mmCIF file of C-alpha atoms in Angstrom:
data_model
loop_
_atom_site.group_PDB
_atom_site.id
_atom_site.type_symbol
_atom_site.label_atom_id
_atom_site.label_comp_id
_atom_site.label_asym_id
_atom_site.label_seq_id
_atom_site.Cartn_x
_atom_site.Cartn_y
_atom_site.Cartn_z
ATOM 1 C CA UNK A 1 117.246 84.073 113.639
ATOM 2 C CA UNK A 2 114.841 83.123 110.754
ATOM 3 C CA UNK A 3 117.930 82.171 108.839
ATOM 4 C CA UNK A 4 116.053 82.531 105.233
ATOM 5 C CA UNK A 5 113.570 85.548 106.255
ATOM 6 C CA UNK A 6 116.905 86.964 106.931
ATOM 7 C CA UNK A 7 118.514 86.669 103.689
ATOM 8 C CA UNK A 8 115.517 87.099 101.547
ATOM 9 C CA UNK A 9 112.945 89.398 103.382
ATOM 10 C CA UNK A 10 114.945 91.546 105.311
ATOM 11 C CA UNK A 11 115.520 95.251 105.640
ATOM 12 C CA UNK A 12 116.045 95.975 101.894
ATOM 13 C CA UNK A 13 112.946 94.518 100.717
ATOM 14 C CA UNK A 14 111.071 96.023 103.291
ATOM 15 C CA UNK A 15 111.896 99.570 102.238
ATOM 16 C CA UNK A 16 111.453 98.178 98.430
ATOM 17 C CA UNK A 17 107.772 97.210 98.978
ATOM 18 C CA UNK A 18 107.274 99.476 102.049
ATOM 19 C CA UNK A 19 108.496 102.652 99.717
ATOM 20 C CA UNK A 20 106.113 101.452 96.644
ATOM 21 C CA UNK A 21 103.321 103.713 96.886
ATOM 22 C CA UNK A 22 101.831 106.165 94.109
ATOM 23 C CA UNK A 23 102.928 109.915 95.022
ATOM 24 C CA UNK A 24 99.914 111.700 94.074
ATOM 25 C CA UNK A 25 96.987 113.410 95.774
ATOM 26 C CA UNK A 26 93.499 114.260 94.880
ATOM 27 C CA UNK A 27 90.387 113.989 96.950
ATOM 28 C CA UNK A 28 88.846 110.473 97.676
ATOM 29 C CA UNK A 29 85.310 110.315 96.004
ATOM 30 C CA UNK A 30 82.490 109.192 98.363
ATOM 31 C CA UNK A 31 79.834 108.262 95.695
ATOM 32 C CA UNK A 32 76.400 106.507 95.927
ATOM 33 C CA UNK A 33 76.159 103.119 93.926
ATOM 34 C CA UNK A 34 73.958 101.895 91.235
ATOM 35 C CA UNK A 35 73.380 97.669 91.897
ATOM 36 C CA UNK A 36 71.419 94.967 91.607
ATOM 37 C CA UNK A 37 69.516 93.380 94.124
ATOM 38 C CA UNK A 38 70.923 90.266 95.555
ATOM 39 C CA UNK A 39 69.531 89.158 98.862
ATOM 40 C CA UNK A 40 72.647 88.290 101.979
ATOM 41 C CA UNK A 41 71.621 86.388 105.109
ATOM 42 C CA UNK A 42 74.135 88.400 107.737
ATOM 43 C CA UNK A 43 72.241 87.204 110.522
ATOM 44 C CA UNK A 44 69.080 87.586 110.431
ATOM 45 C CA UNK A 45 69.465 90.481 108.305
ATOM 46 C CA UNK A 46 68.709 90.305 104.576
ATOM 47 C CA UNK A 47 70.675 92.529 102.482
ATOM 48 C CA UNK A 48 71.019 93.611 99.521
ATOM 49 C CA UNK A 49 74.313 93.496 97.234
ATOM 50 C CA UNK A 50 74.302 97.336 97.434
ATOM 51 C CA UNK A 51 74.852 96.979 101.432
ATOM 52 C CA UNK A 52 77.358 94.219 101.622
ATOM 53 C CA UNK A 53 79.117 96.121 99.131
ATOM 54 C CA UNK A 54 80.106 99.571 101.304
ATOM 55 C CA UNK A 55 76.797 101.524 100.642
ATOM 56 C CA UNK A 56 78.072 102.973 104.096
ATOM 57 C CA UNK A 57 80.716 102.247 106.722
ATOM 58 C CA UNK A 58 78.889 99.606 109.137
ATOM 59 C CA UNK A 59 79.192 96.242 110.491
ATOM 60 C CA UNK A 60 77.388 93.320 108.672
ATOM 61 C CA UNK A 61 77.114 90.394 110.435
ATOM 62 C CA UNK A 62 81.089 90.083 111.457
ATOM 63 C CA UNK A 63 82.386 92.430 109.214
ATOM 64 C CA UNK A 64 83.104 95.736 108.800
ATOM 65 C CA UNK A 65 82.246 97.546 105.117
ATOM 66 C CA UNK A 66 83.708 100.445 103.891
ATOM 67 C CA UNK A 67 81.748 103.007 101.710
ATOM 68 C CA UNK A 68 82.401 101.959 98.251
ATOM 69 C CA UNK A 69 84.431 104.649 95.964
ATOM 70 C CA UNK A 70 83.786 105.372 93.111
ATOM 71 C CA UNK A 71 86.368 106.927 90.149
ATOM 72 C CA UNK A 72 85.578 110.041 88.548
ATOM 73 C CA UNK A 73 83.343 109.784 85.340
ATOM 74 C CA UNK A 74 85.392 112.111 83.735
ATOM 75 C CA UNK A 75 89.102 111.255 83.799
ATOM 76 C CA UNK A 76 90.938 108.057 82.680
ATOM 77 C CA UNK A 77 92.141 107.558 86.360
ATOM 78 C CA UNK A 78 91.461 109.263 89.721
ATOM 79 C CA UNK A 79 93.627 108.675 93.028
ATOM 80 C CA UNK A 80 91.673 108.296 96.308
ATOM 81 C CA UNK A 81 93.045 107.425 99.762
ATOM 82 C CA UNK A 82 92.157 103.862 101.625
ATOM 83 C CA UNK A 83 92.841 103.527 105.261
ATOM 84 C CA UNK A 84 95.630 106.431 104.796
ATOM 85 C CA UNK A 85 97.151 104.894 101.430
ATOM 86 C CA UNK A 86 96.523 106.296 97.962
ATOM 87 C CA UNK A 87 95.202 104.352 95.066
ATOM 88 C CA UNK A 88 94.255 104.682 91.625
ATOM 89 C CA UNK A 89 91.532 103.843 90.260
ATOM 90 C CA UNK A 90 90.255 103.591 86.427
ATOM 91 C CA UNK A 91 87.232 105.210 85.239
ATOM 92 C CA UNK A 92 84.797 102.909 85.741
ATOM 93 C CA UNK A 93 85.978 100.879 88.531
ATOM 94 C CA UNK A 94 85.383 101.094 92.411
ATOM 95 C CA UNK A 95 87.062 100.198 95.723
ATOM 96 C CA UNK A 96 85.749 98.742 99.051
ATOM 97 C CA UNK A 97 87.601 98.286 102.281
ATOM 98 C CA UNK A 98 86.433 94.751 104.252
ATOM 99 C CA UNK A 99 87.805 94.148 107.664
ATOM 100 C CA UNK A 100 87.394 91.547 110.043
ATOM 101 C CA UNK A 101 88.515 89.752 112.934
ATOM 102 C CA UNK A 102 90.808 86.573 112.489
ATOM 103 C CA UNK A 103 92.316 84.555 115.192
ATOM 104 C CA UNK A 104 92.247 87.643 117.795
ATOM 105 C CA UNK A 105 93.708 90.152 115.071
ATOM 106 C CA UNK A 106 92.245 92.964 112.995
ATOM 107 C CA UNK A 107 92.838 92.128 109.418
ATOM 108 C CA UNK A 108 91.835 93.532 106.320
ATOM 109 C CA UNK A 109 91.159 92.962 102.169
ATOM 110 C CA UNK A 110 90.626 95.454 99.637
ATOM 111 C CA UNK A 111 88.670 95.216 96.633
ATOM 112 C CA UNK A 112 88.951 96.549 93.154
ATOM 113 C CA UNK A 113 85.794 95.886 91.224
ATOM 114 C CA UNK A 114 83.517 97.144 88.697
ATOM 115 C CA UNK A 115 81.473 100.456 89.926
ATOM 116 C CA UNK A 116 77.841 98.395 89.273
ATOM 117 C CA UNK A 117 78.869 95.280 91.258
ATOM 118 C CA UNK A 118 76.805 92.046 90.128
ATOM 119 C CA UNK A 119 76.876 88.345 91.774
ATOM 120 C CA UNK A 120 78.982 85.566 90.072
ATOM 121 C CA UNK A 121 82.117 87.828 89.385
ATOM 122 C CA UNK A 122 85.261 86.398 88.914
ATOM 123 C CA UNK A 123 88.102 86.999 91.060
ATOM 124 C CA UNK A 124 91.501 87.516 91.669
ATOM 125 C CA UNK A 125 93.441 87.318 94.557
ATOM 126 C CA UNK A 126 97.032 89.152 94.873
ATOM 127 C CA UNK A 127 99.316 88.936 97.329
ATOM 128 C CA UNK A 128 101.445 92.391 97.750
ATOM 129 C CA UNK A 129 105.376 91.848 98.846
ATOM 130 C CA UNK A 130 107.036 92.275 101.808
ATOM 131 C CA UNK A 131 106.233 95.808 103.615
ATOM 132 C CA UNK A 132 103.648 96.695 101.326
ATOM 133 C CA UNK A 133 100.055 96.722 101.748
ATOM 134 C CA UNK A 134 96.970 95.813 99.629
ATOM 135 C CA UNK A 135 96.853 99.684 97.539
ATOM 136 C CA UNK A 136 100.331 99.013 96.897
ATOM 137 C CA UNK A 137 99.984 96.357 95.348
ATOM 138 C CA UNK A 138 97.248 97.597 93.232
ATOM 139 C CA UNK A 139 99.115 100.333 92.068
ATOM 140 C CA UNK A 140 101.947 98.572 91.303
ATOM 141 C CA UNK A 141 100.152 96.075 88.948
ATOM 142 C CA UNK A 142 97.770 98.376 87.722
ATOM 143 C CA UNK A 143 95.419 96.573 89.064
ATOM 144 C CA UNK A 144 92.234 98.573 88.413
ATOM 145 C CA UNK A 145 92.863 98.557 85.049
ATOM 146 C CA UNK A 146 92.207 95.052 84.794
ATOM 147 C CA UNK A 147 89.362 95.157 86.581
ATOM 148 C CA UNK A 148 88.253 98.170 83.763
ATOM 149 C CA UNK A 149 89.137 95.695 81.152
ATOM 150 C CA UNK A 150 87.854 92.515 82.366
ATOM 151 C CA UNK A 151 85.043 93.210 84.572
ATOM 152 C CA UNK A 152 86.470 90.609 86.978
ATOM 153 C CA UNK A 153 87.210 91.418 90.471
ATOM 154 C CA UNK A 154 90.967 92.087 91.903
ATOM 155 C CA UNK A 155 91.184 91.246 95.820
ATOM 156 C CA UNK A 156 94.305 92.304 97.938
ATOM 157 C CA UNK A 157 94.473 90.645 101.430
ATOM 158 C CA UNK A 158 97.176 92.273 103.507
ATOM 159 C CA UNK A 159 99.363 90.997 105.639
ATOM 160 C CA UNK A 160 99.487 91.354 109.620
ATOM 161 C CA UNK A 161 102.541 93.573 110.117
ATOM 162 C CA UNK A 162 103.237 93.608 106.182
ATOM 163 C CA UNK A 163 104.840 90.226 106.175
ATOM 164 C CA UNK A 164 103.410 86.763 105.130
ATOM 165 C CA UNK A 165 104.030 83.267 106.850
ATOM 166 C CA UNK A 166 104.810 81.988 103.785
ATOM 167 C CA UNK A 167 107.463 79.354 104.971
ATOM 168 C CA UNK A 168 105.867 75.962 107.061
ATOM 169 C CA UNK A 169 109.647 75.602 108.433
ATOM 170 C CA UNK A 170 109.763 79.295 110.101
ATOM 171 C CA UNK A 171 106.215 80.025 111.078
ATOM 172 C CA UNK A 172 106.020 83.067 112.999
ATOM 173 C CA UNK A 173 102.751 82.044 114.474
ATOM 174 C CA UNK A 174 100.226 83.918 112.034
ATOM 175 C CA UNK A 175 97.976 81.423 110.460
ATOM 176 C CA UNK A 176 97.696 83.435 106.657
ATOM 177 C CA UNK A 177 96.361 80.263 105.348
ATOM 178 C CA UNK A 178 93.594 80.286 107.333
ATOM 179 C CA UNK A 179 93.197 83.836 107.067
ATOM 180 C CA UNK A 180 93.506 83.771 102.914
ATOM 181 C CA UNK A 181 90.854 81.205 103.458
ATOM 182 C CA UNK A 182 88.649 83.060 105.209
ATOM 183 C CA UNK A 183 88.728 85.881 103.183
ATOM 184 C CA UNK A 184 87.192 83.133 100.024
ATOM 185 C CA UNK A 185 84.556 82.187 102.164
ATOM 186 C CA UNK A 186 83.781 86.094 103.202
ATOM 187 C CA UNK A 187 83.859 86.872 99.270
ATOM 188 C CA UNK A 188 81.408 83.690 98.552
ATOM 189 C CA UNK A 189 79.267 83.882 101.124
ATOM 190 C CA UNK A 190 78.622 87.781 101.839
ATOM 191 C CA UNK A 191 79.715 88.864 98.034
ATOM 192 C CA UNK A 192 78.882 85.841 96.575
ATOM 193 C CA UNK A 193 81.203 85.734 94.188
ATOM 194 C CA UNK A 194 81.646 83.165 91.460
ATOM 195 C CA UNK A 195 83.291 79.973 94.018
ATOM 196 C CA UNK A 196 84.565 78.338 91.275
ATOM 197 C CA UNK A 197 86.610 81.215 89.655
ATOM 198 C CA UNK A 198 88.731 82.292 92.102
ATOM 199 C CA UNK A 199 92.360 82.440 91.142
ATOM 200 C CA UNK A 200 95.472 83.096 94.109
ATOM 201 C CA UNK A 201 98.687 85.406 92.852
ATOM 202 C CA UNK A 202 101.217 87.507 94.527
ATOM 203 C CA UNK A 203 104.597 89.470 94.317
ATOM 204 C CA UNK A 204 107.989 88.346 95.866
ATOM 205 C CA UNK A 205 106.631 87.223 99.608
ATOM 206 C CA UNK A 206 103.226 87.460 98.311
ATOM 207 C CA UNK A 207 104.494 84.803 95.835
ATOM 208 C CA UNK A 208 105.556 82.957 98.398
ATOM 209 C CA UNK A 209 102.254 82.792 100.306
ATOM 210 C CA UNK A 210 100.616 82.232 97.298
ATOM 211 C CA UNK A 211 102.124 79.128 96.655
ATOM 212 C CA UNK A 212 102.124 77.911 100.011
ATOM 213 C CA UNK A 213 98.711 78.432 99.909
ATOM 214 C CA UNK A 214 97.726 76.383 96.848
ATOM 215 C CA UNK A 215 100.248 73.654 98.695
ATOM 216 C CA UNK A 216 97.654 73.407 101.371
ATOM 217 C CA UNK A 217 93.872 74.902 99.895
ATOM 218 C CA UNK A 218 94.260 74.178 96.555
ATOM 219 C CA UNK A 219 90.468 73.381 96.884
ATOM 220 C CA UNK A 220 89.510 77.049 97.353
ATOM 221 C CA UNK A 221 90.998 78.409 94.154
ATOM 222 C CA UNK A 222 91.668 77.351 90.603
ATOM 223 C CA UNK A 223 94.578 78.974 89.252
ATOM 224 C CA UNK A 224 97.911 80.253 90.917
ATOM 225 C CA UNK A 225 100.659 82.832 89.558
ATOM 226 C CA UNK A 226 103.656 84.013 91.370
ATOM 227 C CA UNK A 227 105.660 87.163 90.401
ATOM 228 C CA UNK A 228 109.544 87.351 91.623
ATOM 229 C CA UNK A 229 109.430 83.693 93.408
ATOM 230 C CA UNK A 230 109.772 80.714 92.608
ATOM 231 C CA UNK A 231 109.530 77.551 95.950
ATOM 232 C CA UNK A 232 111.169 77.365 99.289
ATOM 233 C CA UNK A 233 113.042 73.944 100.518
ATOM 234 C CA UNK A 234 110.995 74.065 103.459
ATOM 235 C CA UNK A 235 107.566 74.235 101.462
ATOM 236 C CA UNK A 236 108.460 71.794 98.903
ATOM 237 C CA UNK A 237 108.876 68.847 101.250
ATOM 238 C CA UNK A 238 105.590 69.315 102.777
ATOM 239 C CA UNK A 239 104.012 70.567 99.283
ATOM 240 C CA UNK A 240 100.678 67.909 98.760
ATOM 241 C CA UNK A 241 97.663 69.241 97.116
ATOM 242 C CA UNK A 242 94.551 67.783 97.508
ATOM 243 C CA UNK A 243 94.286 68.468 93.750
ATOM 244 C CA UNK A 244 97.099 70.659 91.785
ATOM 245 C CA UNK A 245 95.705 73.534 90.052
ATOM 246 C CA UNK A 246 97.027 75.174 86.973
ATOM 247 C CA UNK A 247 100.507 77.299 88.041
ATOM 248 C CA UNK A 248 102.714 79.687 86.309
ATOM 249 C CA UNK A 249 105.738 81.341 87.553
ATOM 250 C CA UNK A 250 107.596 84.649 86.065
ATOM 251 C CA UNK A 251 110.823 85.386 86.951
ATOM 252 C CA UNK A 252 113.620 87.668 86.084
ATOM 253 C CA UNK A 253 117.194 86.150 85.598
ATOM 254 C CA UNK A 254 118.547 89.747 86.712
ATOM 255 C CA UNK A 255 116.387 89.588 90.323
ATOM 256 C CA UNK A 256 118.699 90.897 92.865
ATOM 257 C CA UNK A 257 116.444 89.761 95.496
ATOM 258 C CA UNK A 258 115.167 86.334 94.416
ATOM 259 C CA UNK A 259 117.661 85.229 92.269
ATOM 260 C CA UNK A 260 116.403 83.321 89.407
ATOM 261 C CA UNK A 261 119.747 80.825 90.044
ATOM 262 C CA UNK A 262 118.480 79.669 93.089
ATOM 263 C CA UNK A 263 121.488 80.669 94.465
ATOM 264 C CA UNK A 264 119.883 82.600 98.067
ATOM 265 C CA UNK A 265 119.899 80.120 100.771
ATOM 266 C CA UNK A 266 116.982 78.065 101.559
ATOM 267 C CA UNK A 267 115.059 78.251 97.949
ATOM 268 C CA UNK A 268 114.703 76.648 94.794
ATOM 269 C CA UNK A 269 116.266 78.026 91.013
ATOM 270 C CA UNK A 270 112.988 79.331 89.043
ATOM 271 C CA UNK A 271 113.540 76.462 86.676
ATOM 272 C CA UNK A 272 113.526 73.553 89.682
ATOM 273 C CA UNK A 273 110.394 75.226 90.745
ATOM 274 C CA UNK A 274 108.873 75.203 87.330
ATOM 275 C CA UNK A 275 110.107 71.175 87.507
ATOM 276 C CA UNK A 276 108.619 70.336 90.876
ATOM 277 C CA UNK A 277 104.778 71.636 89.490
ATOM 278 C CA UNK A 278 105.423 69.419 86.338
ATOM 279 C CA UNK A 279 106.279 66.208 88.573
ATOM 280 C CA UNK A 280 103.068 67.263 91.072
ATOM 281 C CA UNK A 281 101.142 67.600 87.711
ATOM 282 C CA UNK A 282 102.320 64.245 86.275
ATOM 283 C CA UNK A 283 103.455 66.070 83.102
ATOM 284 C CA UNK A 284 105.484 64.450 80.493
ATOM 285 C CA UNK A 285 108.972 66.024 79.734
ATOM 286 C CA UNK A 286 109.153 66.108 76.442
ATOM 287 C CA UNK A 287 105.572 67.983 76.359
ATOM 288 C CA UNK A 288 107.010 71.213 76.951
ATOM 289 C CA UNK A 289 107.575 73.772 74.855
ATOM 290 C CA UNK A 290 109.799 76.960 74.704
ATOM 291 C CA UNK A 291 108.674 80.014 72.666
ATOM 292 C CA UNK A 292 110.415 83.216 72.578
ATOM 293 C CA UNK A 293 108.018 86.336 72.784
ATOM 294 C CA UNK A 294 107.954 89.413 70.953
ATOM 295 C CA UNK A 295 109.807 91.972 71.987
ATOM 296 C CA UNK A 296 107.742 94.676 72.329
ATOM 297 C CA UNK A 297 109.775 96.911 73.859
ATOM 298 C CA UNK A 298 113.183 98.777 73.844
ATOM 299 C CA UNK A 299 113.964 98.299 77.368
ATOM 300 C CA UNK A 300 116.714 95.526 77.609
ATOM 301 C CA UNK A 301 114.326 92.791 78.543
ATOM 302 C CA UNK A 302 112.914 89.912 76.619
ATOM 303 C CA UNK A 303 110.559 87.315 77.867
ATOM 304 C CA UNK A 304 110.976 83.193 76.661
ATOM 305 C CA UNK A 305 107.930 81.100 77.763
ATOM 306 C CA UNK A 306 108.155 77.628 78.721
ATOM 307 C CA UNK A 307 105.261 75.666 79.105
ATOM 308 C CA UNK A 308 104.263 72.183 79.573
ATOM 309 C CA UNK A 309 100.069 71.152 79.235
ATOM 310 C CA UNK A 310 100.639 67.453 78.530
ATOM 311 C CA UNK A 311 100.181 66.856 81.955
ATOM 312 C CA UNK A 312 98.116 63.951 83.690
ATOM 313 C CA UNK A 313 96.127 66.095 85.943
ATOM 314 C CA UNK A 314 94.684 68.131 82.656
ATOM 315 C CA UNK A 315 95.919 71.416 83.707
ATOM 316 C CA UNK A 316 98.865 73.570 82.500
ATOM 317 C CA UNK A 317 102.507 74.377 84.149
ATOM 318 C CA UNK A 318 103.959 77.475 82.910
ATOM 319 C CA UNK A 319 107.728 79.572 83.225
ATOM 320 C CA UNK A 320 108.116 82.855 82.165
ATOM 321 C CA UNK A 321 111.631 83.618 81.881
ATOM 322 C CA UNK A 322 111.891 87.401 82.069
ATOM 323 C CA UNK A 323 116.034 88.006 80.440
ATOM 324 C CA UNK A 324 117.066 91.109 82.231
ATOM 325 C CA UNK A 325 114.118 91.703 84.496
ATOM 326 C CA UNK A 326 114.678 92.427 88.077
ATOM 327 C CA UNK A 327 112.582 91.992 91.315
ATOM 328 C CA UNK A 328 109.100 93.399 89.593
ATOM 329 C CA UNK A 329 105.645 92.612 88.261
ATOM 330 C CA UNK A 330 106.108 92.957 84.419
ATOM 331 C CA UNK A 331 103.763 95.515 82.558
ATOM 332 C CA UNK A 332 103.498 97.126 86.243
ATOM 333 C CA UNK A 333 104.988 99.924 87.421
ATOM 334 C CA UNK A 334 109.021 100.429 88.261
ATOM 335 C CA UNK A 335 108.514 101.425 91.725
ATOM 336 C CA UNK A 336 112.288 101.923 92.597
ATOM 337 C CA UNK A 337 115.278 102.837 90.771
ATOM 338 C CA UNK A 338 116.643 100.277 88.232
ATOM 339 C CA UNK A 339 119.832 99.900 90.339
ATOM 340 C CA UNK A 340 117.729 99.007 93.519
ATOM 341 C CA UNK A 341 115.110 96.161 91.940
ATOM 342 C CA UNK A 342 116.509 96.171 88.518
ATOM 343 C CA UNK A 343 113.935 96.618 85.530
ATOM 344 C CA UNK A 344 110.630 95.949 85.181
ATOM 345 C CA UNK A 345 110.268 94.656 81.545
ATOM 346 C CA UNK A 346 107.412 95.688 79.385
ATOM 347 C CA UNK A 347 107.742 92.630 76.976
ATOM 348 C CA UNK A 348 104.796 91.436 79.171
ATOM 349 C CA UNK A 349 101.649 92.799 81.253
ATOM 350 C CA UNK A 350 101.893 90.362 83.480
ATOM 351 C CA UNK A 351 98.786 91.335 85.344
ATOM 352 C CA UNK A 352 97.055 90.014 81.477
ATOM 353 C CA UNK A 353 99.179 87.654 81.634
ATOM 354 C CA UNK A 354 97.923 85.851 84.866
ATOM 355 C CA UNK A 355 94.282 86.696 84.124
ATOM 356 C CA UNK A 356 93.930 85.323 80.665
ATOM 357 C CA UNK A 357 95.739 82.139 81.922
ATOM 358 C CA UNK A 358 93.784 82.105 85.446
ATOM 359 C CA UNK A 359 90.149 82.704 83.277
ATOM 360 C CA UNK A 360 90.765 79.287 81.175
ATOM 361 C CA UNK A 361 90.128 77.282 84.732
ATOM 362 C CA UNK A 362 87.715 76.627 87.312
ATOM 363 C CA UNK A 363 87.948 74.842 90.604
ATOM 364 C CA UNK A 364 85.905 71.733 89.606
#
């Protein structure tokens, strides 16, 4: 048996991630677009923006586009339904299903983006956990509300059977990192988004694969965040970037499921981790810095932030050390009971968090 999967991905998390999903109903809103014309070679089809971006539900080239929805002009949020799952969406902001085929299988992205979609956006990418799926994810980070605020884009792969192969020493056959790399060059080429702003994050085994994946492509992004992980054994003695890009980690010290300690078999203490990007980074040692945040709110978390940016490579290594936070994106929402995950702290939003840090690079 997948001796770590086991211990760190196993039935509990799945019904922890599986279980995250917003409880609401109202009816999905199938609304025309307003967009500017940008010309797509699918083919020999030239298309507009407006069509690669889910005008209707129809192939283009290789892929499949879903209509775009839009949320309601009135309300400060509306709740639609993606391929069965509900997600919320803030006014202003719209959401298009992309599916393709990868290495024989039927995958899938979502994406979160401004209603009046333009070329060069910025994007992020992020990773759901174990047994979740893309809206999940959303939801849980609010993610649509940083796309309202930023006017970036938010992009949510999922995984094939709700699990990523984030570990190179138990591969379960699915090539992810291929498959998170194809979804970069659908975005650039068919969305043409802004190549050189494209950051990677993700929650728990989302983390996971996000940090395996700037490991191995650390060309195709250029920034990388993980929620609720920290490294593997397995990934760190393989771990060579063709060029390391700007990383931050946030962690809780009361994570019942990755234990900020270190102390599950088979990965690294948060503060290791954080050690291992400074050494990949060249950083100096002394550089760093601790700062304690404000704390913001009454809800038995606080948040210290270690960082280090007197590193040879020019970028930044970052640790946020959430005291008392559980298994949870910060700022996000507390999808199960305290007792379960433990709490998600509101010292932090760590979706801002990750997106102010992620904007100050670019994958030159």
């Amino acid at each position: 048996m997948n001796e770590r999967r086991s211990s760190r991905f196993g039935v509990r998390l799945s019904l922890l991630c599986g279980l995250a999903l917003v409880a609401a109903s109202a009816q999905a809103q199938l609304l025309g677009q307003t967009a500017n014309l940008l010309e797509n070679t699918s083919g020999s089809v030239v298309r507009t923006l407006a069509d690669i971006s889910g005008t209707v539900t129809s192939p283009v080239g290789d892929l499949l586009v879903g209509t775009a929805q839009l949320a309601g002009p009135w309300l400060a949020h509306t709740v639609i339904r993606v391929e069965g799952h509900y997600l919320t969406l803030a006014q202003g902001t719209a959401a298009v299903d992309v599916g393709f085929t990868y290495d024989g299988e039927s995958r899938r992205f979502l994406i979160v983006r401004p209603a009046t979609a333009y070329a060069d956006a910025a994007v992020l990418l992020m990773l759901h956990g174990n047994g979740g799926t893309a809206e999940n994810q959303a939801n849980i980070s609010y993610a649509a509300d940083l796309v309202a605020a930023t006017g970036n884009w938010v992009v949510l792969p999922e995984a094939l059977n709700g699990t990523w192969n984030d570990d190179p020493g138990f591969s379960n056959g699915v090539d992810d990192v291929g498959f998170l790399a194809a979804v970069i060059d659908v975005l650039t080429h068919n969305f043409e988004v802004d190549a050189r702003h494209i950051a990677i994050s993700g929650l728990s085994n989302g983390a996971f694969m996000t940090e395996r994946f700037a490991c191995e492509r650390s060309d195709l992004v250029s920034a990388v965040a993980l929620v609720a992980g920290t490294l593997s054994n397995n990934l760190s003695r393989v771990c060579a970037p063709a060029q390391p890009r700007p990383i931050l980690f946030i962690d809780g010290t009361a994570d019942p499921i990755v234990p900020y300690d270190g102390s599950r078999l088979g990965t690294m203490s948060a503060t290791d981790a954080y050690a291992f990007w400074e050494t990949l980074h060249n950083c100096t040692p002394s550089a760093a810095m601790t700062t304690q945040l404000p704390d913001t709110s009454n809800d038995g978390t606080t948040v210290d932030l270690l960082r280090n940016a007197g590193c040879g490579s020019g970028k930044e290594v970052r640790l946020y050390t959430v005291n008392g936070g559980g298994h949870a994106w910060p700022g996000g929402w507390q999808y199960l009971p305290v007792p379960i995950i433990g709490t998600t702290s509101q010292d932090i939003d760590a979706s801002n968090v990750i997106w102010s840090f992620a904007s100050a690079y670019s994958a030159d």
